[in-house]
mmCIF file of C-alpha atoms in Angstrom:
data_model
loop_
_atom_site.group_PDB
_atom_site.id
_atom_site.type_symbol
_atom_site.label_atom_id
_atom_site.label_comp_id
_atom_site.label_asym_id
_atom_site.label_seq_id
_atom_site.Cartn_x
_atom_site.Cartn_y
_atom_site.Cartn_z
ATOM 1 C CA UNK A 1 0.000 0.000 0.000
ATOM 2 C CA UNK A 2 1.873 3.417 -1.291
ATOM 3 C CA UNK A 3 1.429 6.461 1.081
ATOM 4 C CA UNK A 4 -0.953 9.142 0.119
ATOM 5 C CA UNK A 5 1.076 11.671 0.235
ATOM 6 C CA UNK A 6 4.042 12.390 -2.719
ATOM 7 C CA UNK A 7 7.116 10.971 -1.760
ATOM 8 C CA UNK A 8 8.178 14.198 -4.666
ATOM 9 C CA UNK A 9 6.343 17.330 -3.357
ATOM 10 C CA UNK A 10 7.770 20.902 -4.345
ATOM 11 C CA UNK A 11 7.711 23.974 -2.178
ATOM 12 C CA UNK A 12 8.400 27.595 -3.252
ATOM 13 C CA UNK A 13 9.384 29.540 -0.819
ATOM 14 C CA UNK A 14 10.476 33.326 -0.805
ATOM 15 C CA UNK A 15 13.437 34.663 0.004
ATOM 16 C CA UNK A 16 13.803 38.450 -0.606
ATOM 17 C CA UNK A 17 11.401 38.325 -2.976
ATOM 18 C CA UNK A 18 13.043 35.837 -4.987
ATOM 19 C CA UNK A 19 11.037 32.781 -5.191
ATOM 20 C CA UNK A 20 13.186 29.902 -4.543
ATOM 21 C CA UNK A 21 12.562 26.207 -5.267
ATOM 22 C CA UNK A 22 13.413 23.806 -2.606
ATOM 23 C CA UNK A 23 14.832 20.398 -3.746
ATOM 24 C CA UNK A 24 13.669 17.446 -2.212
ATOM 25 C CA UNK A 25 14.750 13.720 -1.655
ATOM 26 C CA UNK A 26 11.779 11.967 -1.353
ATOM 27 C CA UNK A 27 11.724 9.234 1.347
ATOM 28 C CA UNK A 28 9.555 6.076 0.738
ATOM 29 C CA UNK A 29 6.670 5.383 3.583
ATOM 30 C CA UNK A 30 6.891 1.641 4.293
ATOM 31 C CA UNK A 31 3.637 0.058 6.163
ATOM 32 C CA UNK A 32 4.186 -0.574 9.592
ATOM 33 C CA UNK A 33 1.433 -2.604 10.913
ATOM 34 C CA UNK A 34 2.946 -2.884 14.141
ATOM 35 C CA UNK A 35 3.653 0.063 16.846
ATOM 36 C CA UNK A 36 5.809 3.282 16.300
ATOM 37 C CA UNK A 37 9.168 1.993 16.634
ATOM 38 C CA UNK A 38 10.167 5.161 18.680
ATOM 39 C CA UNK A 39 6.942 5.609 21.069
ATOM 40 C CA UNK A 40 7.908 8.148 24.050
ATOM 41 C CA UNK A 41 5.374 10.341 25.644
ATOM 42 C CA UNK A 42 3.861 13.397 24.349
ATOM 43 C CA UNK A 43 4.943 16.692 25.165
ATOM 44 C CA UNK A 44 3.037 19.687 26.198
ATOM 45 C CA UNK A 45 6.206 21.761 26.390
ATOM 46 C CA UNK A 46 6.512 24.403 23.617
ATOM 47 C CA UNK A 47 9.253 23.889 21.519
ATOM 48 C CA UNK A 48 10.925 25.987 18.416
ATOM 49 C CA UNK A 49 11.009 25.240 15.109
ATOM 50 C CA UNK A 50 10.099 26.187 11.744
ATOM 51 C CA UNK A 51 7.013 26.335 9.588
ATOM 52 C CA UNK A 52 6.043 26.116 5.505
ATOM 53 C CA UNK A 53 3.181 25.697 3.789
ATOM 54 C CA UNK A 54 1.244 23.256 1.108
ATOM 55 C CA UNK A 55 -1.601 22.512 -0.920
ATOM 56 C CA UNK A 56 -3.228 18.987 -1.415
ATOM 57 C CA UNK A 57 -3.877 18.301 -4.878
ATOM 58 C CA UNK A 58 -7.147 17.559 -4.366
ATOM 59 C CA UNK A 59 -6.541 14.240 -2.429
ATOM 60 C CA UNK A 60 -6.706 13.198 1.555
ATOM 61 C CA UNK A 61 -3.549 13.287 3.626
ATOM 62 C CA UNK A 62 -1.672 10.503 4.796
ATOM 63 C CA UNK A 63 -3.699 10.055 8.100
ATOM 64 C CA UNK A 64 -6.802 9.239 5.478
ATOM 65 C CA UNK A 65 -8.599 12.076 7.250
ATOM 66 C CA UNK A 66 -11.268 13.676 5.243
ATOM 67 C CA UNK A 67 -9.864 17.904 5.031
ATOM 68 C CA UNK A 68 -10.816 19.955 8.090
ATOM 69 C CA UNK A 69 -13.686 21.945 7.425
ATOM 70 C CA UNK A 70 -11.661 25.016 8.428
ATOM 71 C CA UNK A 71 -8.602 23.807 6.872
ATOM 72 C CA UNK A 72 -6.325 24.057 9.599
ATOM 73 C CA UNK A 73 -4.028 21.073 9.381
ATOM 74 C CA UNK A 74 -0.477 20.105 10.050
ATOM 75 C CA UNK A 75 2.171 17.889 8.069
ATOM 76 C CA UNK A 76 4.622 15.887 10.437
ATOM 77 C CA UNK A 77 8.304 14.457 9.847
ATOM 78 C CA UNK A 78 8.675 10.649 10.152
ATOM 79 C CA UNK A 79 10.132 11.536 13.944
ATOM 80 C CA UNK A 80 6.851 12.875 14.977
ATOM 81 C CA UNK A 81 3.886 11.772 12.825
ATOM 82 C CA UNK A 82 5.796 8.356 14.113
ATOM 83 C CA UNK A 83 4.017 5.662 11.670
ATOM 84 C CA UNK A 84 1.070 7.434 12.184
ATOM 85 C CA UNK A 85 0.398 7.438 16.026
ATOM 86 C CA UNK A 86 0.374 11.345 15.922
ATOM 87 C CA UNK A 87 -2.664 11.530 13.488
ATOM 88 C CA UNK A 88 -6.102 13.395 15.253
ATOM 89 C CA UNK A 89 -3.920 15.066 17.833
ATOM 90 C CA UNK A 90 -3.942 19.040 17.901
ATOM 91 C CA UNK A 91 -1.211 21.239 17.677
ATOM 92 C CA UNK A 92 -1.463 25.254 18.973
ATOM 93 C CA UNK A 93 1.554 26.867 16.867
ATOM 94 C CA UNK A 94 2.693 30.550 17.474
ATOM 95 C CA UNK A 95 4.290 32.447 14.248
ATOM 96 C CA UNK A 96 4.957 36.007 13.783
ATOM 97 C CA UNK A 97 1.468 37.148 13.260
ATOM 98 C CA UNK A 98 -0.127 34.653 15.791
ATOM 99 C CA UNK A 99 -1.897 31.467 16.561
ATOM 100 C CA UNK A 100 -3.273 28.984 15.105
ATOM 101 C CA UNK A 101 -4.309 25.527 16.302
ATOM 102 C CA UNK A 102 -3.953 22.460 13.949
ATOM 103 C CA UNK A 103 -4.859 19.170 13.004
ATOM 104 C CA UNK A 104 -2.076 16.287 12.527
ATOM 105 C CA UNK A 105 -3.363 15.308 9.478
ATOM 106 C CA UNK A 106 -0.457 14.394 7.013
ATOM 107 C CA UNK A 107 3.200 12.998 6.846
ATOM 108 C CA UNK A 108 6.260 15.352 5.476
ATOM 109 C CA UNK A 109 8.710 12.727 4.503
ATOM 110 C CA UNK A 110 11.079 15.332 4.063
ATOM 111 C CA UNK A 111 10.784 17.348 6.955
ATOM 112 C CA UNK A 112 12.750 17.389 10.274
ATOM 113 C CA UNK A 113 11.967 17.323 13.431
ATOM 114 C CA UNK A 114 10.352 20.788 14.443
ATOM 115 C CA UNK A 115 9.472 21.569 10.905
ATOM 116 C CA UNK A 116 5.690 21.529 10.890
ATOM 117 C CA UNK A 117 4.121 21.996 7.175
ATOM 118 C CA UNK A 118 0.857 23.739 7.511
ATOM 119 C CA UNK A 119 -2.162 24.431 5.488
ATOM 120 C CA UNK A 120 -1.623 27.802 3.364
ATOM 121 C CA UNK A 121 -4.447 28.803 5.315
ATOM 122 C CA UNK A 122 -3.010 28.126 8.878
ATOM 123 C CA UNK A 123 0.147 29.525 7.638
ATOM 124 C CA UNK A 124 -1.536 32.851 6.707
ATOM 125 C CA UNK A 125 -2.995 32.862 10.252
ATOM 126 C CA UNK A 126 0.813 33.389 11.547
ATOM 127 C CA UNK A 127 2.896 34.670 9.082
ATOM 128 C CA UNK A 128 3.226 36.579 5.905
ATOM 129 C CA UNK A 129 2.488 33.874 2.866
ATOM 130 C CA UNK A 130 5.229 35.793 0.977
ATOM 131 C CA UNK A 131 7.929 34.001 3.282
ATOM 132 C CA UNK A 132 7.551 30.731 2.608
ATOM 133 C CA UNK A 133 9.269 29.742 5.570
ATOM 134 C CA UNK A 134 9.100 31.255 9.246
ATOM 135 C CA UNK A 135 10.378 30.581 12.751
ATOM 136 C CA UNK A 136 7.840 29.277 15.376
ATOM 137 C CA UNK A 137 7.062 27.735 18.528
ATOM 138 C CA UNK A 138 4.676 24.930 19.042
ATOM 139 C CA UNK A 139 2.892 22.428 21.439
ATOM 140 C CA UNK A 140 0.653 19.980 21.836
ATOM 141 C CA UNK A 141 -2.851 20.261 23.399
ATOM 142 C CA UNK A 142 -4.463 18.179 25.781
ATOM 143 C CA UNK A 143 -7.989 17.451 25.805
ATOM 144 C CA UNK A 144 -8.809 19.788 22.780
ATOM 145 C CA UNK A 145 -12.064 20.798 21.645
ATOM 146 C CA UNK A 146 -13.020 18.875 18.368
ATOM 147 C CA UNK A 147 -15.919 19.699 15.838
ATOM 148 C CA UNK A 148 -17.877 16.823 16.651
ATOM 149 C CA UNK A 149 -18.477 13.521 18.396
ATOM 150 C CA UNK A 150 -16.472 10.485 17.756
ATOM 151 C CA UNK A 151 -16.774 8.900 14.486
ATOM 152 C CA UNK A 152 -15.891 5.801 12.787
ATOM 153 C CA UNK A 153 -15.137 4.621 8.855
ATOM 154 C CA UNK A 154 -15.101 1.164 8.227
ATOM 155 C CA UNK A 155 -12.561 1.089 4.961
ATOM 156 C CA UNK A 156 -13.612 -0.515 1.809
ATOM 157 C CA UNK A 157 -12.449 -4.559 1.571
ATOM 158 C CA UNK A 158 -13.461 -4.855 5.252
ATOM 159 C CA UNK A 159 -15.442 -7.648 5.851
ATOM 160 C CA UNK A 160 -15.912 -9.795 8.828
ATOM 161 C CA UNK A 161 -12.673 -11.773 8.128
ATOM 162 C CA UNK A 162 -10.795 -8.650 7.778
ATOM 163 C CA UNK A 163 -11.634 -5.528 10.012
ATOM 164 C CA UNK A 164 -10.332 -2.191 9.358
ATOM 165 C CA UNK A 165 -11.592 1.232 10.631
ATOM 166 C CA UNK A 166 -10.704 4.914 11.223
ATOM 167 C CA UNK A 167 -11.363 6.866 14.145
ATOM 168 C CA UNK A 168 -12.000 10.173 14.077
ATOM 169 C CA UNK A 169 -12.798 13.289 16.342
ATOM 170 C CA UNK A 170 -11.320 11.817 19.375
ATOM 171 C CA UNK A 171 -8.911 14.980 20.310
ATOM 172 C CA UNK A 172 -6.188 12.937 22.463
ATOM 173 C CA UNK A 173 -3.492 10.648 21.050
ATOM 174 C CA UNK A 174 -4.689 7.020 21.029
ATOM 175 C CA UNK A 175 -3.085 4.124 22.941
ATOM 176 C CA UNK A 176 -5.213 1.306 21.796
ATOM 177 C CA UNK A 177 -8.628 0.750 19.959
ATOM 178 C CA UNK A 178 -10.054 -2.654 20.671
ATOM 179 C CA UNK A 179 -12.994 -4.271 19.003
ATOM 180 C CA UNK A 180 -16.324 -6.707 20.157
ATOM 181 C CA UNK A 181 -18.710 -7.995 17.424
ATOM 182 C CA UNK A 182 -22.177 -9.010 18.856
ATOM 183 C CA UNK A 183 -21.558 -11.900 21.570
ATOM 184 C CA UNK A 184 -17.844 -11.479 21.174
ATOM 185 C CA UNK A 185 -14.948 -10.486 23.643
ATOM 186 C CA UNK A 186 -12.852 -7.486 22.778
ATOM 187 C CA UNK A 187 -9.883 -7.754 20.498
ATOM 188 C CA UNK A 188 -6.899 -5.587 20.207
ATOM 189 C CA UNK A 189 -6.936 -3.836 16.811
ATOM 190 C CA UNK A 190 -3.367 -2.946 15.666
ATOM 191 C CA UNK A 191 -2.433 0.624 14.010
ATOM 192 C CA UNK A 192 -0.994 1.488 10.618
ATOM 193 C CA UNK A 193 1.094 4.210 9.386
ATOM 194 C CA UNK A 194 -2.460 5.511 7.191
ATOM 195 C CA UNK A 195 -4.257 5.466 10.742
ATOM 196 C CA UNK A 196 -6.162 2.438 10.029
ATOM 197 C CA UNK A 197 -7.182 -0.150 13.070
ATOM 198 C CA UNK A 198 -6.817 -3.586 11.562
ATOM 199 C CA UNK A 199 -7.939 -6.813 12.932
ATOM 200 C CA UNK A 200 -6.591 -9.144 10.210
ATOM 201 C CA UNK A 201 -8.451 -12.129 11.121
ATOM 202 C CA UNK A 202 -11.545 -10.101 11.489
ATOM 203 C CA UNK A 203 -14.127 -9.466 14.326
ATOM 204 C CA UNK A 204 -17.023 -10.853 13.031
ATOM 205 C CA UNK A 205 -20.244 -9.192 11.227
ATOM 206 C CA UNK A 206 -20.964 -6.815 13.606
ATOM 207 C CA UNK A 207 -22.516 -4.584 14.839
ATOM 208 C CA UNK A 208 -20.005 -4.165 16.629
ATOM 209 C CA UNK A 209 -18.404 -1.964 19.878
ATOM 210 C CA UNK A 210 -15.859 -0.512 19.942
ATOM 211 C CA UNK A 211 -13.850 1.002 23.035
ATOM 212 C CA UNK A 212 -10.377 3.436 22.458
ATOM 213 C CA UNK A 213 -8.034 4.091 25.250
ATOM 214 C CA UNK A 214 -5.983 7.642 24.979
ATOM 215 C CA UNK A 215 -2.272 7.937 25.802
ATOM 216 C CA UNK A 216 -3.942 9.683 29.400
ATOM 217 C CA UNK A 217 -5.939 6.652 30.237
ATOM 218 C CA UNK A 218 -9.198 7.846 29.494
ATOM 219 C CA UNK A 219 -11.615 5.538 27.664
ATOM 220 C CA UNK A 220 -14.701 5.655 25.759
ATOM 221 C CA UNK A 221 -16.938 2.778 24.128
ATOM 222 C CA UNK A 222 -18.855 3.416 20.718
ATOM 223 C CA UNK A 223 -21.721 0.976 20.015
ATOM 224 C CA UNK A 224 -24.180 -0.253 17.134
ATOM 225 C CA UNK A 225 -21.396 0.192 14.495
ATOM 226 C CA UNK A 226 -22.178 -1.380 11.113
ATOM 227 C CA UNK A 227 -19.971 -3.507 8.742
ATOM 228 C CA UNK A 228 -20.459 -0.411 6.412
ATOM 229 C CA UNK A 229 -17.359 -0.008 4.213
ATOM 230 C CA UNK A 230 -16.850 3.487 2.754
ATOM 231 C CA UNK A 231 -19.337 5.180 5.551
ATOM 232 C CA UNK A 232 -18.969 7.597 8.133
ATOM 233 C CA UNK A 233 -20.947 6.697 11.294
ATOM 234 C CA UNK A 234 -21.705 9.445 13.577
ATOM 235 C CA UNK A 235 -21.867 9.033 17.260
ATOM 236 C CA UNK A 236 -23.151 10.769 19.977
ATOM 237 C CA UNK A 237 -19.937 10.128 22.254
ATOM 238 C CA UNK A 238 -17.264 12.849 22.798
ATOM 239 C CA UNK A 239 -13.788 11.822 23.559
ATOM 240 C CA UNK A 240 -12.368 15.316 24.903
ATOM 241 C CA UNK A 241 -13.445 16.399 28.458
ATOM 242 C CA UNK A 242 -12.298 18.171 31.272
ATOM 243 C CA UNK A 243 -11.659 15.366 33.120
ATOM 244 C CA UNK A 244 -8.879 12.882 32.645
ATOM 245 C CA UNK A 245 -10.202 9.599 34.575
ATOM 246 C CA UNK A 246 -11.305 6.947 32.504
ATOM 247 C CA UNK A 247 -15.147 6.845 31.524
ATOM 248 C CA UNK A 248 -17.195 4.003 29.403
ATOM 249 C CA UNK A 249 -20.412 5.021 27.426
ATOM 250 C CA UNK A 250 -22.122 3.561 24.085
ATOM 251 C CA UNK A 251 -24.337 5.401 21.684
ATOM 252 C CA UNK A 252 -26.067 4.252 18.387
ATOM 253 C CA UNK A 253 -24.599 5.536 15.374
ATOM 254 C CA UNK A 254 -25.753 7.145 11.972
ATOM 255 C CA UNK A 255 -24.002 6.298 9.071
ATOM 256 C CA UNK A 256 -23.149 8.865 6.250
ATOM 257 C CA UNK A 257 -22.109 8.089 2.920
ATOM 258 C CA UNK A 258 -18.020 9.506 2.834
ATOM 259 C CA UNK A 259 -16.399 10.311 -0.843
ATOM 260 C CA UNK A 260 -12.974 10.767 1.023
ATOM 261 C CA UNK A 261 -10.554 9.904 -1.288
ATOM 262 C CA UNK A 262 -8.481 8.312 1.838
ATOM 263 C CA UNK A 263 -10.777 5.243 1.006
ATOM 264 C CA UNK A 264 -8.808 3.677 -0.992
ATOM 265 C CA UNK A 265 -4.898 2.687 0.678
ATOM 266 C CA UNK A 266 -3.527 1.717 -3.556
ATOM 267 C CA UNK A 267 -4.149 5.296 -4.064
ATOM 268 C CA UNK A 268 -1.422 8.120 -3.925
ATOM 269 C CA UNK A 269 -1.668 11.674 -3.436
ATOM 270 C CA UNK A 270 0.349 14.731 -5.184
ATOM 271 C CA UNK A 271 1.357 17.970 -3.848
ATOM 272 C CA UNK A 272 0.218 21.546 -6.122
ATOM 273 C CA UNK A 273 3.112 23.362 -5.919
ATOM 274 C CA UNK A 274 2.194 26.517 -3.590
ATOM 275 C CA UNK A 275 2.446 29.665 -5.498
ATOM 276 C CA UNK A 276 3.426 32.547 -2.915
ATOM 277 C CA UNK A 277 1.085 34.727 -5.110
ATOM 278 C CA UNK A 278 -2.245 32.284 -4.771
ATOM 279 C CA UNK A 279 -5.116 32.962 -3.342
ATOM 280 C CA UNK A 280 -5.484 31.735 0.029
ATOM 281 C CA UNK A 281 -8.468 29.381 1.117
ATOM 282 C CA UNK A 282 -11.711 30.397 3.046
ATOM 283 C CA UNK A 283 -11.002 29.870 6.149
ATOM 284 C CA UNK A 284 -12.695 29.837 9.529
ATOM 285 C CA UNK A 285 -12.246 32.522 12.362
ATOM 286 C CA UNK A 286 -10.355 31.415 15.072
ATOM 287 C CA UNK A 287 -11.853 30.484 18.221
ATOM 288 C CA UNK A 288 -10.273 31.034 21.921
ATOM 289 C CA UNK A 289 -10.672 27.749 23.862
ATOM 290 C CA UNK A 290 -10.198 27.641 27.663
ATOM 291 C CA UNK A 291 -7.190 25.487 28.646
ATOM 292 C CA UNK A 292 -8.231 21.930 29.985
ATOM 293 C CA UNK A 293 -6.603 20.573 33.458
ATOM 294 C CA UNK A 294 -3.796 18.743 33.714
ATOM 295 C CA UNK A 295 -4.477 15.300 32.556
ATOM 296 C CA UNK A 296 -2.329 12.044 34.177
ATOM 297 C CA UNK A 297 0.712 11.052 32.959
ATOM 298 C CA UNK A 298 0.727 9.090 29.581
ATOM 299 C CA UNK A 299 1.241 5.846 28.953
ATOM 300 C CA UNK A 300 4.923 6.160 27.761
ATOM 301 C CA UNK A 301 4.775 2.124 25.841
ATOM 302 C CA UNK A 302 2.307 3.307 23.521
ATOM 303 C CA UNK A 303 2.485 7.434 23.009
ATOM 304 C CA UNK A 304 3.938 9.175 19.599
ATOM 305 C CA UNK A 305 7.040 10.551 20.152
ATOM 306 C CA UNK A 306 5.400 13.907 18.931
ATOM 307 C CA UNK A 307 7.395 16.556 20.620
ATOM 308 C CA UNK A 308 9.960 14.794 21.857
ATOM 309 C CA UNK A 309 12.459 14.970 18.939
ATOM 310 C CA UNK A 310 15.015 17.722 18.747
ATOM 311 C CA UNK A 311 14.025 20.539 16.723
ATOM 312 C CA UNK A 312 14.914 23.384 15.013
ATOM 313 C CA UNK A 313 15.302 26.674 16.515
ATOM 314 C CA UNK A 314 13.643 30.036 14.307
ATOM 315 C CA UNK A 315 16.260 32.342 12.895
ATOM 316 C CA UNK A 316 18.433 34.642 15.082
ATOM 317 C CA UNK A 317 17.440 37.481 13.494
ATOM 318 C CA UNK A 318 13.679 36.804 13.445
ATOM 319 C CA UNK A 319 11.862 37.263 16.755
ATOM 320 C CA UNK A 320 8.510 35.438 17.345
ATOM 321 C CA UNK A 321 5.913 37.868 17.806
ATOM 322 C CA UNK A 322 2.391 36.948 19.216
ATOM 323 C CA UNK A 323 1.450 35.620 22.604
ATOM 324 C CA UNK A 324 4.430 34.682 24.324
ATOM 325 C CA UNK A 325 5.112 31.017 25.242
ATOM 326 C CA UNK A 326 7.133 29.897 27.903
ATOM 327 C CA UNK A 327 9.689 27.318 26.734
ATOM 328 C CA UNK A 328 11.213 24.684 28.467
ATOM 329 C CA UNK A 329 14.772 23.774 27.808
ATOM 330 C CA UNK A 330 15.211 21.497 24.801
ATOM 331 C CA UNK A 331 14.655 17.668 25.718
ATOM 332 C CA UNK A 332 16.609 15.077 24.483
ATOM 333 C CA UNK A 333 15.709 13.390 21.058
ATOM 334 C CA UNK A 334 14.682 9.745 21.528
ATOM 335 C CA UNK A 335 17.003 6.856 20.413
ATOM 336 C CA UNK A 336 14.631 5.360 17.112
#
C-alpha cells in the first residue's frame, strides 16, 4: 500500500522576494502494521522550530482524514507523525502574526523534526504567505475541543474476516482501539502508518463496539457500528473532556455516505506546488478555547514521540511575535 502523500512534493518559498525552489529527496513510507518503533510520551512543552506551507492536490492526507472543514491542518516528519500514532492530535503553533491551532493530518517525509508543514491557510494565520518559511514555537494540546463527536469509517475490503476502521474526532493521542462484534470479547486492533485499526483475522459481522483508550488513560466505548465499508458513522460520544479519569459510554450511530478519497490505501496523493502569489483558502475565524486541566501522565509504551524529537530553533534574526510562550529547555531526542 503506497502512502498518500508524494514521496516528490515541491515547495516555493520566498526569500527576498526571490522565489526559490526547494529540492527534495523523497523518502519512501513503508507500512508498519505494528507500533511506532520510537513511542515516548507526548509533550506539552513548547518547543521551536520552523514552519512552511502546502496545498493537497485535491486528495486526503496521509492520516486518510477527510480535510478539516476550516482547513487548519499540520504535516509531520517521520520523527513525529511516528508511523502514524500522531494523526487526530492538535497542535497550537505561534508564528509572527499569531496562533493557530492544527490538526495532525499528514506525513512530510522530508521534513525534520520541528518543521511543521501547515495548510496555506493556517500559515496565513501566523505569518506573511510571501515568506515561505518562518520561525515558530509549538505544542501539543491536551484534551482539545473537536468539531464533533467520535466517528468511525469502516474502509472498503473490510469484511468480517478482515476488520479495518478509522477513528476520528477523538482529540487525544490514542493508545489502543479494541474491538467486540455481537456476543464477542474485545480484540486488540493494531495501528498502521495511514491510521487504520486492523484486525486481520476479522471481528465478526458486527454490529459491533468498539472502546479506544488515549495515551492519558481515558476511555470511551462506541456501540451499534455497522460492517459499512466506505461510511462515516456518527456518534453521539465525545472523547475530549475536562476530566482525565477513565469513563465508558455507548451510543447508536448514523451512518453517512463519505467520498474521502483516503478510502482507498492503492491510491497516492500529489502535492500543487504553492504559489506565494495564490489565493489563500476560506477559512474559519479562530476560536479562543479555555485550557483543559492537567491530565495524568501518559502511557509512555504506547504514546507518539510527537514533541519529543530535537528541533529546530527560528532564525536569530527573526523574533517570534504573538502571545508569548514559555519554553522549556530542549529535551533530548529519543534513540529510534
Amino acid at each position: 500500500m503506497s502512502a498518500h502523500r508524494s514521496p516528490f512534493p515541491i515547495r516555493w518559498l520566498a526569500a527576498g522576494g526571490a522565489a526559490v525552489v526547494a529540492g527534495i529527496i523523497g523518502v519512501a513510507l513503508v507500512l508498519q502494521t505494528g507500533g511506532s518503533a520510537c513511542a515516548a510520551p507526548p509533550s506539552t512543552t513548547a518547543k521551536s522550530g520552523k514552519a512552511t506551507f502546502y496545498d493537497l492536490a485535491g486528495t486526503s492526507g496521509n492520516c486518510s482524514f477527510e480535510v478539516p472543514a476550516d482547513d487548519l491542518y499540520v504535516a509531520l516528519g517521520p520523527a513525529q507523525y511516528s508511523e502514524g500514532a500522531s494523526c487526530g492530535a492538535y497542535l497550537d503553533v505561534t508564528g509572527p502574526k499569531g496562533k493557530v491551532r492544527v490538526k495532525v493530518f499528514d506525513s512530510c517525509p522530508e521534513c525534520a523534526a520541528g518543521h511543521l508543514d501547515l495548510s496555506r491557510t493556517a500559515f496565513k494565520k501566523i505569518g506573511a504567505e510571501v515568506d515561505g518559511i518562518i520561525p515558530i514555537k509549538y505544542k501539543l494540546v491536551t484534551n482539545p475541543s473537536v468539531p464533533g463527536p467520535i466517528s468511525v469509517r469502516i474502509k472498503e475490503g473490510a469484511s468480517q474476516y478482515w476488520f479495518a476502521a478509522r477513528i476520528d474526532n477523538h482529540a487525544n493521542l490514542l493508545s489502543s482501539v479494541q474491538v467486540a462484534s455481537a456476543g464477542r470479547s474485545f480484540t486488540k486492533a493494531h495501528r498502521t502508518d495511514f491510521n487504520y485499526w486492523l484486525i486481520d483475522s476479522g471481528a465478526g459481522p458486527g454490529p459491533f463496539k468498539i472502546k479506544i483508550t488515549d495515551v492519558y488513560g481515558k476511555t470511551s466505548t462506541v456501540s451499534s457500528i455497522k460492517m459499512s465499508p466506505g461510511s462515516v458513522q456518527k456518534t453521539s460520544v465525545r472523547a475530549s473532556s475536562a476530566s482525565s479519569s477513565s469513563s465508558s459510554s455507548s451510543s447508536s450511530s448514523s451512518s453517512s455516505s463519505s467520498s474521502s478519497s483516503s478510502s482507498s490505501s492503492s491510491s497516492s496523493s500529489s502535492k500543487k506546488a504553492a504559489s506565494a502569489s495564490a489565493k489563500a483558502k476560506p477559512s474559519a475565524s479562530a476560536a479562543s478555547k479555555k485550557s483543559s486541566p492537567s491530565p495524568s501522565a501518559p502511557n509512555p509504551s504506547s504514546a507518539s514521540p510527537l514533541l519529543e524529537s530535537a528541533t529546530t530553533g527560528p532564525a536569530a534574526d527573526t523574533a517570534v511575535a504573538g502571545p508569548a510562550v514559555d519554553l522549556a529547555a530542549a529535551e533530548k531526542a529519543p534513540t529510534c
